Structures are given as C-alpha cells and as structure tokens.
PDB file of C-alpha atoms in Angstrom:
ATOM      1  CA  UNK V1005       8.442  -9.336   9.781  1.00 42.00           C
ATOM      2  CA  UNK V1006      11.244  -7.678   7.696  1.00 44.00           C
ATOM      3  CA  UNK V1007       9.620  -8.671   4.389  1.00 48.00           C
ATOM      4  CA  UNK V1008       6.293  -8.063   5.443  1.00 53.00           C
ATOM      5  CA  UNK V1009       7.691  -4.179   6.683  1.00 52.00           C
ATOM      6  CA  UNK V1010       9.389  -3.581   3.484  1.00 64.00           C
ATOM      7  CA  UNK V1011       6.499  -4.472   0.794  1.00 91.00           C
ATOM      8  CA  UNK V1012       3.748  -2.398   2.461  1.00 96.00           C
ATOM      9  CA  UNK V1013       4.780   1.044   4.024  1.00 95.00           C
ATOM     10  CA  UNK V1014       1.540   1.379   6.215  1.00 94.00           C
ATOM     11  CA  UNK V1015       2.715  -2.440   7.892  1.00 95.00           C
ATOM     12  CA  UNK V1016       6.088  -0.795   7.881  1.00 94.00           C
ATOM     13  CA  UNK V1017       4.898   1.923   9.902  1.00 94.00           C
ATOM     14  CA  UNK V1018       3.752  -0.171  12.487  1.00 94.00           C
ATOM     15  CA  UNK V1019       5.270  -0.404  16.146  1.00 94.00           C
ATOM     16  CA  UNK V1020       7.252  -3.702  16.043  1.00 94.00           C
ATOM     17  CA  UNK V1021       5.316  -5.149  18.743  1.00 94.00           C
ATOM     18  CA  UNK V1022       2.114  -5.093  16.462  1.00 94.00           C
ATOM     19  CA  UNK V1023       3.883  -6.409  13.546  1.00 93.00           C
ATOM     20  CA  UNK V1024       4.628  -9.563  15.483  1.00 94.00           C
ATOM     21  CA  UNK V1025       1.669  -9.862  16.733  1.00 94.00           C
ATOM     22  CA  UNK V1026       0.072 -10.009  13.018  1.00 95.00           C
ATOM     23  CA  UNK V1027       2.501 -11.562  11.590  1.00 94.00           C
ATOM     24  CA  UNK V1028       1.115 -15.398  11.960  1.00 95.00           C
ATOM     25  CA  UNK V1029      -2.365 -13.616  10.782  1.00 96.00           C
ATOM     26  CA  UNK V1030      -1.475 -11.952   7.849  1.00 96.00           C
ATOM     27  CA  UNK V1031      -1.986 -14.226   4.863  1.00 96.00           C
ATOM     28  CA  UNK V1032       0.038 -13.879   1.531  1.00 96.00           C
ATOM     29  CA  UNK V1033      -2.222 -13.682  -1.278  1.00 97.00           C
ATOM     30  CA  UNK V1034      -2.085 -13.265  -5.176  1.00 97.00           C
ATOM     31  CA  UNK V1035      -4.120 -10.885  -6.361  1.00 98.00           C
ATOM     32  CA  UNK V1036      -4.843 -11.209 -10.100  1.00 98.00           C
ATOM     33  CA  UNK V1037      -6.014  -8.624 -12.860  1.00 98.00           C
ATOM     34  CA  UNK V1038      -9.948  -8.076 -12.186  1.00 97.00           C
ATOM     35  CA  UNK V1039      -9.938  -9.399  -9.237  1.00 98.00           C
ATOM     36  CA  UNK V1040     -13.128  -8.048  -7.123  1.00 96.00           C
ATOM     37  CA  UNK V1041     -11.859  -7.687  -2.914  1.00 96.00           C
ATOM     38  CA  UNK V1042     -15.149  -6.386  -2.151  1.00 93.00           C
ATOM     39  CA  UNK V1043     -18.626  -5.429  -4.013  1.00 91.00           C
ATOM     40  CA  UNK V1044     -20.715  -2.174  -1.913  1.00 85.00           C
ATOM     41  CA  UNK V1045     -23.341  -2.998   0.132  1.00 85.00           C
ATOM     42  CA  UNK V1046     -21.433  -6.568   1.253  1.00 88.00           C
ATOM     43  CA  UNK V1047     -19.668  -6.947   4.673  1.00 88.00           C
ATOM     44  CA  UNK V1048     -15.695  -7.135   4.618  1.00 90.00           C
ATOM     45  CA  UNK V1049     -14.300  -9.841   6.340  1.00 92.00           C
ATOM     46  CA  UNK V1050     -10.591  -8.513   5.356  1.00 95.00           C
ATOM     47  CA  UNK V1051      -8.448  -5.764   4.850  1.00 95.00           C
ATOM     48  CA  UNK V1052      -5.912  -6.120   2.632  1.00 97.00           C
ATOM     49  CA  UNK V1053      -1.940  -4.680   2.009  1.00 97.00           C
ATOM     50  CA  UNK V1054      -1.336  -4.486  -1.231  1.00 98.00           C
ATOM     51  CA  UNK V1055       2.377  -5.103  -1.613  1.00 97.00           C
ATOM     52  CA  UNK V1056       2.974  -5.589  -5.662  1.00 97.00           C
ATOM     53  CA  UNK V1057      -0.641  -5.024  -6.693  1.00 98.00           C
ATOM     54  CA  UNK V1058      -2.967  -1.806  -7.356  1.00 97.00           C
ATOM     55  CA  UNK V1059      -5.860  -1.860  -6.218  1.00 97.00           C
ATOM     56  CA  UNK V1060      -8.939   0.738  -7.690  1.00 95.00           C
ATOM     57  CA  UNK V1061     -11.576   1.771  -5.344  1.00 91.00           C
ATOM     58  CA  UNK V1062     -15.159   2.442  -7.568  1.00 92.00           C
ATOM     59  CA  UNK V1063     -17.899   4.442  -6.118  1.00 86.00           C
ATOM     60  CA  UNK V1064     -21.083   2.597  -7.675  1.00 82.00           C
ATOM     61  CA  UNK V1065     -24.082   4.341  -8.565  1.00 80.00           C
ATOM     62  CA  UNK V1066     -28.124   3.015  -8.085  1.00 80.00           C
ATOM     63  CA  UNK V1067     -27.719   2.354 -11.835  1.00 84.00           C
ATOM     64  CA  UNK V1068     -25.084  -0.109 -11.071  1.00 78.00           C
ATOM     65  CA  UNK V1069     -22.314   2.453 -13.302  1.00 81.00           C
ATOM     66  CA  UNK V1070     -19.440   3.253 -11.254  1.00 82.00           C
ATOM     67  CA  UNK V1071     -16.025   5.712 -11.104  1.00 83.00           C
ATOM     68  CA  UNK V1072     -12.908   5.241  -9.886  1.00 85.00           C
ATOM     69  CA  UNK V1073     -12.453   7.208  -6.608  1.00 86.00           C
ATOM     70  CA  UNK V1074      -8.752   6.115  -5.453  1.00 88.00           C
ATOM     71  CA  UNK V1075      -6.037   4.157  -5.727  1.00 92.00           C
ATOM     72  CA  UNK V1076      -4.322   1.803  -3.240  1.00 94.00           C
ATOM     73  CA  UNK V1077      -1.013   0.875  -3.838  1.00 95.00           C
ATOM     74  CA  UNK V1078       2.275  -0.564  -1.439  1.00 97.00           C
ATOM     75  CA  UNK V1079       1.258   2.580   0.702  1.00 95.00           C
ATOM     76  CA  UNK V1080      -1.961   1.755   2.229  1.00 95.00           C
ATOM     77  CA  UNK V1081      -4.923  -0.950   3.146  1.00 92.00           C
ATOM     78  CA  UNK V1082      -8.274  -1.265   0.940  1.00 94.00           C
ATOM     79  CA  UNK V1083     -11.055  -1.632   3.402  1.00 90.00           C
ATOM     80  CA  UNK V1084     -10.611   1.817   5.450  1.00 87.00           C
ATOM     81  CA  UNK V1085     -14.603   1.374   6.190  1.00 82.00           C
ATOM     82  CA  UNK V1086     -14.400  -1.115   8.323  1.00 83.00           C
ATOM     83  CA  UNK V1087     -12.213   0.581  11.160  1.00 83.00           C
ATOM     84  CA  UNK V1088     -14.664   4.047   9.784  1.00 78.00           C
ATOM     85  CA  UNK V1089     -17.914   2.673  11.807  1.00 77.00           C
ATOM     86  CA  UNK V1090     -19.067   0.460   8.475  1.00 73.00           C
ATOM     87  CA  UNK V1091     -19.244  -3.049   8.132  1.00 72.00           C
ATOM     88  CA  UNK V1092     -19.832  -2.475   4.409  1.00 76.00           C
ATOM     89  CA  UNK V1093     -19.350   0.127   2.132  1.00 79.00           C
ATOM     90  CA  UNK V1094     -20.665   1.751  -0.834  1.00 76.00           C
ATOM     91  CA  UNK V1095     -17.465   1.575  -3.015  1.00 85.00           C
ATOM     92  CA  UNK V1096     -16.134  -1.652  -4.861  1.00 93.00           C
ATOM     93  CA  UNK V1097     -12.054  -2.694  -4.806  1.00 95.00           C
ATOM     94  CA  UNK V1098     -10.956  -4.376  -7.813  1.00 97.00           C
ATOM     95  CA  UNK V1099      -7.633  -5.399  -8.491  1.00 98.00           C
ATOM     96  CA  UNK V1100      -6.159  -2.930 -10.941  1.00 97.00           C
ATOM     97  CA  UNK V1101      -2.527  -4.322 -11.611  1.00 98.00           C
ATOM     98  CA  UNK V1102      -2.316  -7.569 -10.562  1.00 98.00           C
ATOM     99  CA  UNK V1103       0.391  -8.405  -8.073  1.00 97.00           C
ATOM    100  CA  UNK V1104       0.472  -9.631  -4.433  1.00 97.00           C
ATOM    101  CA  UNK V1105      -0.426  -8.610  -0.510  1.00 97.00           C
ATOM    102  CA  UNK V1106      -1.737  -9.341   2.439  1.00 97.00           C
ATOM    103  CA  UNK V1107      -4.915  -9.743   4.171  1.00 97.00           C
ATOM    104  CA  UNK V1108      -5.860  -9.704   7.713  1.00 96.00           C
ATOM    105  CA  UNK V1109      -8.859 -10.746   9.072  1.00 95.00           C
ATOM    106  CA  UNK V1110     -11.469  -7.977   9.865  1.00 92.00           C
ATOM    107  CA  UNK V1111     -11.632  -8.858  13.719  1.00 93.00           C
ATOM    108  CA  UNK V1112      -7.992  -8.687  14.202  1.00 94.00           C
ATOM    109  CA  UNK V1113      -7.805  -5.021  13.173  1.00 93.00           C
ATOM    110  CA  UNK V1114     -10.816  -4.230  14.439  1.00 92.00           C
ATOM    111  CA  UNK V1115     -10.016  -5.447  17.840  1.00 92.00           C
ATOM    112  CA  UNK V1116      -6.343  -3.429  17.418  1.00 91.00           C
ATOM    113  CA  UNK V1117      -7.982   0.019  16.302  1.00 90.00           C
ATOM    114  CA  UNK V1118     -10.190   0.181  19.412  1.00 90.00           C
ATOM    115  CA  UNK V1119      -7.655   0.049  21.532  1.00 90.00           C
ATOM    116  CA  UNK V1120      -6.806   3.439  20.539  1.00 83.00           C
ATOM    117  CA  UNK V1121      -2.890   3.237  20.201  1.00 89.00           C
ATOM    118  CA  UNK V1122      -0.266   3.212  17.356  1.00 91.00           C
ATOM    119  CA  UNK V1123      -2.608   1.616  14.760  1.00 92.00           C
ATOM    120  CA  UNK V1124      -6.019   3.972  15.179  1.00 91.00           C
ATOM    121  CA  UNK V1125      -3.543   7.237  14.685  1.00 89.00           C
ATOM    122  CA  UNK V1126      -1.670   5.332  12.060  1.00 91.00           C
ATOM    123  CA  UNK V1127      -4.717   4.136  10.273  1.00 89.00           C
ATOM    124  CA  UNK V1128      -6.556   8.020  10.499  1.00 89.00           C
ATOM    125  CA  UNK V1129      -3.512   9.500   9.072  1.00 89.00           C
ATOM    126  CA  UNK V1130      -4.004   7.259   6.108  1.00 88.00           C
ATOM    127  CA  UNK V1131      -7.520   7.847   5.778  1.00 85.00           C
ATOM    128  CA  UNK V1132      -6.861  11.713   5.640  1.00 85.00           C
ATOM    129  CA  UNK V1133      -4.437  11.047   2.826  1.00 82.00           C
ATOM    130  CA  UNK V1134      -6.745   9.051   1.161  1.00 79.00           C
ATOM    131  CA  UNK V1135      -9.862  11.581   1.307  1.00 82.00           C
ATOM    132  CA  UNK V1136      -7.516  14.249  -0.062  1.00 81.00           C
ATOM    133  CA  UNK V1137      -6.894  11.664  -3.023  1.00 80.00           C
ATOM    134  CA  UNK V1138     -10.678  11.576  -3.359  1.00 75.00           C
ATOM    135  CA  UNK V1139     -11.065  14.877  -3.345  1.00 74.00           C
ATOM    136  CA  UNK V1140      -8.479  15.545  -5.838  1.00 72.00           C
ATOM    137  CA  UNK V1141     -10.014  12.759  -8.213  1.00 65.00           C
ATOM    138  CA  UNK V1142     -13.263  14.363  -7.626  1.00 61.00           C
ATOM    139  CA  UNK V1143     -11.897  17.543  -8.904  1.00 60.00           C
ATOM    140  CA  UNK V1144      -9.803  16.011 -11.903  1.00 55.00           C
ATOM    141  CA  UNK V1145     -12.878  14.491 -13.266  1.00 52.00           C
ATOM    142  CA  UNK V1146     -14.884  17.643 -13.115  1.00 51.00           C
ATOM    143  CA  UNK V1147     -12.514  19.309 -15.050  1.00 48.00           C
ATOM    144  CA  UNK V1148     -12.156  16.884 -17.742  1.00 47.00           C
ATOM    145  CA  UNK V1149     -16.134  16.719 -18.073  1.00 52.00           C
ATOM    146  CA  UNK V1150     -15.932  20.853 -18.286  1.00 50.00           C
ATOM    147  CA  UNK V1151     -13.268  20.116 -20.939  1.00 52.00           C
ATOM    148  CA  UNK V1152     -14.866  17.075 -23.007  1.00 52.00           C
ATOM    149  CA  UNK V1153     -17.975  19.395 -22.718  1.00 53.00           C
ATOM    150  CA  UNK V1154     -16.813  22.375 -24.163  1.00 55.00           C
ATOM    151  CA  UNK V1155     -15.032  20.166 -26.616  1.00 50.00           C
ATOM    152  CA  UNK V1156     -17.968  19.079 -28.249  1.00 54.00           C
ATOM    153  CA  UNK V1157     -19.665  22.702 -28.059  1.00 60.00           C
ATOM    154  CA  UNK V1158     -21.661  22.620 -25.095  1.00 59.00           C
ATOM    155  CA  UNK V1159     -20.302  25.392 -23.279  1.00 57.00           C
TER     156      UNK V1159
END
C-alpha cells in the first residue's frame, strides 16, 4: 500500500495492518474541476482521500448561498461527519482543483472507527485540525467583511 501511504498522509498514518486491510476497498478515482462529493442534507456513502485533488467544503445557507469553510487536501478525508454521529451533513464538498484520490465505502470506516483503535484517535486528531481551520476561516472572513465595510464607509 506504498503508493496509497505516500499520496494521502492521513492513509499514511495508518497502522500497516489497517492499510492492508483497505487496500482491496479503496477505489482510485478522478476527481474533476466542479465536481460535487456530497450536497448537505444527503447521506454519504463514501469518504474520500484526496491524493492530487483539493477539495472545498461549503457551509450552505436556507437561501441555498453558501461559504467556503475548509479545505481538504493530500492531508485529510472529506466526509469527517460520518464517523461525527451524522449520516449527512450540512456542508457541501466540491472538487476545487481537480486531481485524484480515493474513496472508501462509508461502512468500512464506520465499522473501523467503532472499534476504538488507531483509526478513531487518528481520525479525531484530524477533525481537531480541521475545526481550528474553520475557526480560522471563520475569523479571516470577518475581518475582510470589517475591512470591505469600512472600505466603502460604513464604519
């Protein structure tokens, strides 16, 4: 699972026992500019590894407008919800920079995270890092809206 290892750090950081137990289930896929991974509200039956591709993560609103929350790249998995108590979630992933990865079917990690071993810690420790990214987006674009703001003379 050498190639797998060394094109997406978070399957790198796996114990090699789990890597070849994924490896016949992880499926190679293209993922092209635009391409939607998931829409909010609808169940994921993947998670995917980006290896080549970046992925953006868009919180969308009732109004159906949306904003880019995070970024997935070669270091993590889009689909942290499902393995968070969700079978959905609000956000959308669309393929930001097209490129390749790999998917795995929902079950299959599912099934691995409640075991509570290697991949539940591994797979916390990436959500963590991935909230603070939020968080720090969060705060980016309230600055720039102060800024834009007192730009045009609002403030």
């Amino acid at each position: 699972m050498a190639y797998v290892g060394h094109a997406n750090h978070l399957l790198a950081a796996l114990p090699a026992y789990i890597q070849q137990s994924w490896l016949p289930q992880l499926e190679s896929v293209q993922m092209p500019l635009g391409e939607v991974l998931y829409e909010s509200g609808v169940a994921l039956g993947h998670v995917y590894f980006p290896t080549t591709a970046i992925v953006s993560l868009l919180y969308v609103m009732e109004d159906g407008a949306s904003a880019e929350i995070a970024v997935v790249g070669n270091e993590g998995i889009v689909g942290i919800s499902l393995f968070m108590g969700g079978e959905s979630t609000p956000s959308r992933a669309v393929v930001q920079s097209a490129g390749q990865g790999y998917r795995l079917k929902a079950q299959v990690l599912k099934e691995e995270f409640n075991r509570a071993g290697p991949v539940l810690h591994l797979l916390l420790r990436y959500t963590q890092a991935l909230i603070t990214q939020m968080a720090q987006t969060a705060v980016a674009t309230g600055i720039i809206r102060s800024i834009s703001n007192c730009a045009a003379g609002c403030c």
